[in-house]
Amino acid sequence: MSSRAVRRLLKERGYDDLAATAARVESIAQQSTSAETGSDSDESTDNTKSTQANMFDLLVDDGDADTDNDSSSNAGEESAAHDSESSEKKPVAQKDDRIANTKKKGKGGNKKKGKGKRGGRTVAAADMSMAEFEAQLKKHGADVPSATADEKGGREDDTGKGKAGRGEALGVVLTDEQQRNRALLVVEAKYLNSEAEIKRLFGSAALKDSGSGGRGGRRRFMQRAILKRSTLTQPKPTWPPLLHSPGVEMRQLVEADEDEETQQLISADVTGGQWFTIEHSMRFRTVQIEFLEAVITNDADSIAALAHHHPYHVDALLQLSEILKQTGGDFGEAGMLVERALFAFEQGFAARFSATNGMGRLDFRRIESRGLFLALFRHMQFMARRGCWRTALEVNKVLLGLDPVHDPYGVLLTLDFFALKSRQYEYVRRFVADWSWSRVDLLPNWAYSQALAEFMLESGDGKNTKKAELGSRASMDLLVEAILAFPTVVPILWTKAGVDVDPVVLTHPYFEDVQIPDESAMTCMQLMVQMFVERNSALYRTPEVGRWLQEGLLLALERIALGGVDERDISASTTVVTRKQQAQKKLCTYVVPENISRHVLVADMDAIKAGLPKEVREATSFAFDPLPPKNDINIYNTALGGSIERGYRLRMPGAFGNEEVEFDEELDVAALPAIRDMLERMRALLGVQENEADPGTSSDEEDPDFGNNEGAAGNNGP
């Protein structure tokens, strides 16, 4: 067991003040020794002391967690020599023994600290098993208080479900239902590293070819400032140094200190999570004015120049990344800009916030917080483009965990896909069974994905169909139910997947769309079905899955002839027909939820965007903040006295008067003075001077205070 594992275990058991705890343990050991050896001989006393584990030495870093075989053998020889030498000498105080041992270690150079005893021989602490080390702790530190619930809250067991009592994380007591839902949002941080996944899939040569490997470059980047530990993404050697705080600082929302609307948001939360928000510093607001000026005038060159001069301005990075995508630029560079934005966000995370424990919630209404949602969604897209499906799945969990009830970006429409692509079939089964914070049973993608995941589990990832035939074939029942509940999927999916089926079957009236005539837009159901088929159809193109679909369709037609109710009555309380009616009532409408519309806008499915409602297609939308919510809290809107509308239409009512300026497709030069006048008044309202120097942003200036703030060593929460 390495010294790092030793220190982590000590911290879990409450050993925070290392020196004080070590002194107390030392005192207990001395008292125990003196009581047990009061009448023993000098030789017996000496041997007893030599076997006592020095708990203070266990807390000292031995430099490296791992040592080679030579150093281990040298340590054993020196230990044996020390034992023989101590048997010839008279007993001395234990403190003197520790000083002598320290001198011997300095001479040897390779001797390990912390001794236990196993079978009559001296054992280094790093070589102890976890059970042996816990026994030593129990023997010498029984009176030391254990770690608090706050310190234990963020850790999960190997399955990610969490053990009993783990719901008391961060001092919050969770119900059984909340614990089950939270377990589905817990992220395995090791799978957030896309480079590690690429290495597992394609070998280290793939990283060398892409130029993303190399630890030396990362160290050169890190040495410029004391940075927080980054979990969501890792800094690259080619990134510019981070000389000052990016200006996106997170704080926890305290219900008693917030406005009435925020109090209602927190009190109505059924997830039991802790709420946070992100705020912009004055430095960031200064740069944001320049950024908004470039966005209003549609000046891509100015945005690129601003991102170059302020390399960690998150909104500029997100906007520039989308410009590169839309203009056919380098997708790799676009993805790198999003990663840099995520890295900047993570540097401002609050000490009590963790992106991986499923407990952190973020207020989507505030424009400062919405950038993190967008950065995570685009990072997930770029990971999928690179084939890093497991990384995309974990990022999807992070994004859903920020607001699992409202799901602002509709990532429940992608979670099943990434789980199937990364072969996490058991997770799909658990999610459908345990998730209760929204109705996944009314989403067509989850109905079909649940059936496919069950088929993969039965057939051994689709490789052994005979094994599936011998089983319960629960997957067939799930597929039939999915077809009956969401029949409009059948003609599109079966055609897209290339399933050999009679075209007459696909024209059955049961599979027809429910659509109001003379409507150019799609219903919510049509949008979701189109997105599901476009995204998931590749999963159904294997011969084994094709035969499974054929058989399921025939069984579904038999059920349709019986009126939709199975003779076995597999769902006595709620029939499939009732489920279909519920789905149609909720989804077969032209009132598309805001989160679904936002998902379509950023999902890179241009053919489906045309089916959005007219008011959504014509709504104000910028690449760094697509489709703001109706209850938007935007400090820059307040400063502008209204919103900036896309299509070069600029409204300036309220604080800036009632004048209105309209621009043609080509920006009218005569309108530039109006824009400058608006920005000057915005600067005055925010308290920023036009020619005021932006402290800490030049390439040769470093912020001396950056990196010295509380929690700079890590951001993984408690």
XYZ file of C-alpha atoms in Angstrom, residues 111-469:
359
model
C 14.540 2.653 3.872
C 10.787 2.993 4.202
C 9.044 4.653 7.103
C 6.480 3.123 9.384
C 6.986 -0.391 10.696
C 4.465 -3.027 11.522
C 5.014 -6.689 12.295
C 3.860 -9.695 10.315
C 4.840 -13.201 11.455
C 7.744 -11.981 13.607
C 9.355 -9.867 10.886
C 9.333 -6.132 10.362
C 6.940 -4.912 7.655
C 6.988 -1.500 5.988
C 3.726 0.430 6.029
C 3.704 0.591 2.233
C 3.798 -3.236 2.156
C 0.892 -3.696 4.575
C -2.476 -4.804 3.341
C -5.447 -2.550 4.019
C -6.722 -4.914 6.723
C -3.362 -4.906 8.509
C -3.092 -1.154 8.399
C -6.634 -0.745 9.753
C -5.695 -3.109 12.565
C -2.743 -0.863 13.421
C -5.007 2.185 13.413
C -7.503 0.429 15.654
C -4.750 -0.625 18.046
C -3.108 2.761 18.450
C -5.832 5.286 17.675
C -9.111 3.911 18.962
C -9.908 7.141 20.770
C -9.381 9.364 17.743
C -12.741 10.490 16.279
C -13.600 9.155 12.847
C -14.237 11.247 9.767
C -17.417 13.263 9.635
C -20.268 12.618 7.225
C -19.195 15.653 5.229
C -15.801 14.056 4.566
C -17.288 10.724 3.522
C -20.087 12.013 1.349
C -18.470 12.061 -2.078
C -17.083 8.507 -2.152
C -18.871 5.614 -3.765
C -18.390 1.891 -3.909
C -17.170 0.059 -6.990
C -20.625 -0.234 -8.522
C -21.294 3.490 -8.328
C -24.575 2.889 -6.489
C -23.300 4.143 -3.151
C -23.578 2.384 0.184
C -26.129 2.926 2.895
C -25.536 6.189 4.653
C -23.591 7.712 1.783
C -26.606 9.946 1.091
C -25.496 12.064 4.051
C -22.915 13.696 1.803
C -22.338 17.377 2.425
C -24.544 17.172 5.513
C -27.668 16.376 3.435
C -29.807 13.379 4.377
C -31.275 11.699 1.298
C -34.285 9.446 1.071
C -34.005 5.987 -0.471
C -35.522 7.279 -3.708
C -33.064 10.177 -3.858
C -30.158 7.828 -3.229
C -31.242 5.524 -6.072
C -31.525 8.435 -8.485
C -28.279 10.002 -7.331
C -26.445 6.691 -7.864
C -27.345 6.926 -11.556
C -25.637 10.346 -11.753
C -22.397 9.401 -9.996
C -19.536 9.766 -12.467
C -16.490 7.524 -12.657
C -13.852 10.221 -12.949
C -11.226 7.932 -14.493
C -13.409 7.606 -17.594
C -13.538 11.374 -18.133
C -10.045 11.219 -19.625
C -10.541 10.891 -23.377
C -6.838 10.343 -24.010
C -6.873 7.301 -21.740
C -9.851 5.915 -23.671
C -8.122 6.493 -27.000
C -5.075 4.705 -25.654
C -7.228 1.751 -24.550
C -8.932 1.561 -27.943
C -6.101 2.303 -30.368
C -2.871 2.142 -28.363
C -0.394 4.829 -27.366
C 0.617 5.372 -30.995
C -2.684 7.159 -31.606
C -1.812 9.732 -28.947
C 1.643 10.249 -30.386
C 0.219 10.827 -33.844
C -2.269 13.375 -32.523
C 0.385 15.180 -30.512
C -1.717 15.083 -27.355
C 0.686 12.974 -25.340
C 3.701 14.049 -23.362
C 3.788 14.761 -19.647
C 6.666 17.196 -19.853
C 4.551 19.737 -21.707
C 1.825 19.523 -19.124
C 4.339 20.228 -16.353
C 5.573 23.278 -18.214
C 1.998 24.512 -18.417
C 1.259 23.834 -14.761
C 4.356 25.476 -13.313
C 3.197 29.004 -14.158
C 0.542 28.989 -11.419
C -0.892 26.860 -8.649
C -3.921 25.389 -10.371
C -6.858 23.462 -9.060
C -6.981 19.803 -9.914
C -8.931 19.402 -13.137
C -11.332 16.484 -13.527
C -13.437 17.322 -16.576
C -10.477 17.984 -18.856
C -6.707 18.191 -18.688
C -4.532 21.146 -19.806
C -2.594 20.579 -23.015
C 1.047 21.537 -23.609
C 0.040 23.863 -26.442
C -2.335 25.932 -24.317
C -1.292 29.425 -23.256
C -0.369 29.815 -19.583
C -3.134 30.701 -17.141
C -1.734 33.857 -15.564
C -4.797 34.945 -13.619
C -8.225 33.742 -12.562
C -10.547 33.260 -15.573
C -13.161 35.333 -13.743
C -15.933 32.706 -13.570
C -16.265 32.051 -9.849
C -18.804 29.667 -8.357
C -20.616 30.258 -5.080
C -23.170 28.222 -3.182
C -26.749 29.462 -3.062
C -27.979 29.875 0.504
C -31.757 29.828 0.509
C -32.156 32.433 3.237
C -29.946 34.952 1.392
C -31.491 34.678 -2.070
C -34.463 36.336 -3.749
C -37.931 34.835 -3.583
C -37.759 33.115 -6.978
C -34.448 31.459 -6.125
C -35.805 30.379 -2.756
C -38.705 28.697 -4.507
C -36.294 26.952 -6.873
C -34.270 25.537 -3.977
C -37.227 24.617 -1.768
C -39.058 22.875 -4.642
C -36.044 20.717 -5.495
C -36.902 17.038 -4.965
C -33.370 15.787 -5.615
C -31.819 16.801 -2.291
C -28.826 18.384 -4.049
C -26.940 21.553 -3.227
C -27.437 24.579 -5.457
C -24.676 26.782 -6.865
C -24.331 29.619 -9.327
C -21.486 31.186 -11.297
C -20.639 34.871 -11.160
C -18.465 37.019 -13.426
C -15.688 39.096 -11.953
C -15.225 42.750 -12.881
C -12.259 41.770 -15.043
C -14.458 39.336 -16.946
C -17.212 41.933 -17.390
C -14.682 44.349 -18.835
C -13.705 41.824 -21.507
C -17.341 40.801 -21.986
C -18.190 44.292 -23.251
C -15.618 43.938 -26.027
C -16.939 40.469 -26.772
C -20.559 41.645 -27.060
C -19.483 44.430 -29.390
C -17.825 41.862 -31.667
C -20.876 39.570 -31.528
C -23.332 42.384 -32.298
C -21.342 43.457 -35.341
C -20.834 39.812 -36.414
C -17.070 40.357 -36.508
C -15.467 36.916 -36.363
C -11.967 38.383 -36.647
C -12.520 40.489 -33.540
C -13.790 37.448 -31.643
C -10.705 35.484 -32.674
C -8.437 38.352 -31.638
C -10.185 38.652 -28.282
C -9.852 34.910 -27.661
C -6.148 35.204 -28.483
C -5.594 38.130 -26.119
C -7.826 36.634 -23.394
C -7.251 32.879 -23.922
C -9.549 31.776 -21.073
C -12.594 33.970 -21.710
C -15.212 31.220 -21.789
C -17.875 32.927 -23.920
C -15.349 33.916 -26.584
C -14.011 30.351 -26.684
C -17.484 28.866 -27.097
C -18.452 31.368 -29.794
C -15.203 30.889 -31.715
C -15.542 27.105 -31.524
C -18.958 27.263 -33.164
C -17.642 29.637 -35.844
C -14.939 27.119 -36.734
C -17.553 24.344 -37.012
C -19.968 26.323 -39.168
C -17.292 27.626 -41.527
C -15.817 24.190 -42.175
C -12.757 24.809 -40.032
C -10.672 22.433 -37.977
C -12.971 20.348 -35.766
C -10.018 19.327 -33.627
C -9.222 22.949 -32.864
C -12.910 23.663 -32.208
C -13.015 20.845 -29.677
C -9.822 22.105 -28.047
C -11.389 25.528 -27.533
C -14.328 23.918 -25.735
C -11.942 21.933 -23.525
C -10.111 25.137 -22.662
C -13.421 26.755 -21.680
C -14.239 23.773 -19.454
C -10.813 24.042 -17.844
C -11.426 27.730 -17.122
C -14.803 26.952 -15.562
C -13.289 24.257 -13.382
C -10.692 26.636 -11.975
C -13.548 28.611 -10.434
C -15.475 25.696 -8.921
C -16.489 26.142 -5.290
C -14.715 24.000 -2.722
C -17.950 22.171 -1.820
C -18.978 21.565 -5.430
C -18.233 18.272 -7.127
C -19.082 17.534 -10.726
C -18.847 13.795 -10.151
C -20.868 12.965 -7.019
C -24.321 13.723 -8.461
C -25.138 16.294 -5.769
C -24.169 19.635 -7.356
C -26.981 21.660 -8.967
C -26.489 24.784 -11.080
C -29.008 27.584 -11.652
C -29.636 27.560 -15.417
C -31.586 30.824 -15.343
C -28.404 32.868 -14.902
C -26.396 33.615 -18.024
C -23.131 33.155 -16.140
C -24.051 29.526 -15.359
C -25.435 28.618 -18.767
C -21.977 28.657 -20.327
C -20.982 25.574 -18.318
C -24.054 23.663 -19.545
C -23.211 24.526 -23.148
C -19.512 23.706 -22.760
C -20.348 20.266 -21.360
C -22.840 19.542 -24.169
C -20.376 20.490 -26.898
C -17.560 18.618 -25.194
C -19.828 15.562 -25.175
C -20.419 16.018 -28.915
C -16.725 16.264 -29.694
C -15.983 13.170 -27.599
C -18.601 11.257 -29.603
C -17.059 12.511 -32.850
C -13.709 11.093 -31.714
C -15.297 7.749 -30.821
C -14.748 8.195 -27.069
C -18.137 6.793 -26.140
C -17.438 6.089 -22.479
C -16.092 9.599 -21.974
C -19.183 11.002 -23.669
C -21.390 8.918 -21.349
C -19.700 10.249 -18.220
C -19.877 13.846 -19.491
C -23.573 13.246 -20.196
C -24.024 12.211 -16.555
C -22.257 15.359 -15.367
C -24.514 17.536 -17.510
C -27.701 15.779 -16.404
C -26.613 16.035 -12.774
C -26.442 19.847 -12.907
C -30.255 19.999 -13.199
C -31.763 16.503 -13.450
C -35.395 17.578 -13.108
C -35.565 20.347 -15.729
C -32.796 18.901 -17.966
C -32.190 22.222 -19.818
C -30.406 20.618 -22.779
C -32.557 17.486 -23.034
C -29.632 15.122 -22.496
C -31.980 12.293 -21.577
C -32.300 11.973 -25.350
C -28.603 11.074 -25.645
C -27.828 9.227 -22.405
C -29.223 5.899 -23.619
C -27.295 6.143 -26.897
C -23.914 6.699 -25.226
C -24.629 3.928 -22.714
C -25.324 1.476 -25.555
C -22.303 2.601 -27.592
C -20.037 2.134 -24.561
C -21.701 -1.259 -23.853
C -23.046 -0.228 -20.470
C -26.187 -2.310 -20.915
C -26.698 -2.894 -17.214
C -26.724 0.867 -16.678
C -29.617 1.221 -19.152
C -31.557 -1.435 -17.277
C -30.867 0.235 -13.909
C -31.760 3.679 -15.219
C -35.190 2.653 -16.474
C -35.897 0.797 -13.235
C -34.655 3.419 -10.738
C -35.034 6.829 -12.379
C -38.077 8.637 -11.002
C -37.313 12.334 -11.485
C -38.858 12.357 -14.989
C -40.971 10.092 -17.213
C -38.453 8.165 -19.300
C -41.176 5.624 -20.079
C -42.784 8.288 -22.296
C -39.612 8.808 -24.358
C -39.371 6.624 -27.484
C -35.582 6.410 -27.368
C -35.605 4.830 -23.902
C -38.340 2.335 -24.802
C -36.349 0.920 -27.717
C -32.946 1.275 -26.023
C -34.158 -0.666 -22.991
C -35.230 -3.521 -25.263
C -31.945 -3.465 -27.174
C -29.878 -3.410 -23.960
C -31.806 -6.429 -22.681
C -31.200 -8.243 -25.974
C -27.459 -7.550 -25.727
C -27.362 -8.863 -22.168
C -29.244 -12.015 -23.179
C -27.147 -12.730 -26.251
C -23.730 -11.747 -24.939
C -23.419 -8.458 -26.811
C -25.327 -9.872 -29.786
C -22.770 -12.618 -30.432
C -24.757 -15.604 -29.176
C -28.356 -15.514 -30.368
C -28.880 -19.184 -29.451
C -28.225 -18.300 -25.821
C -30.885 -15.608 -26.041
C -33.405 -18.056 -27.492
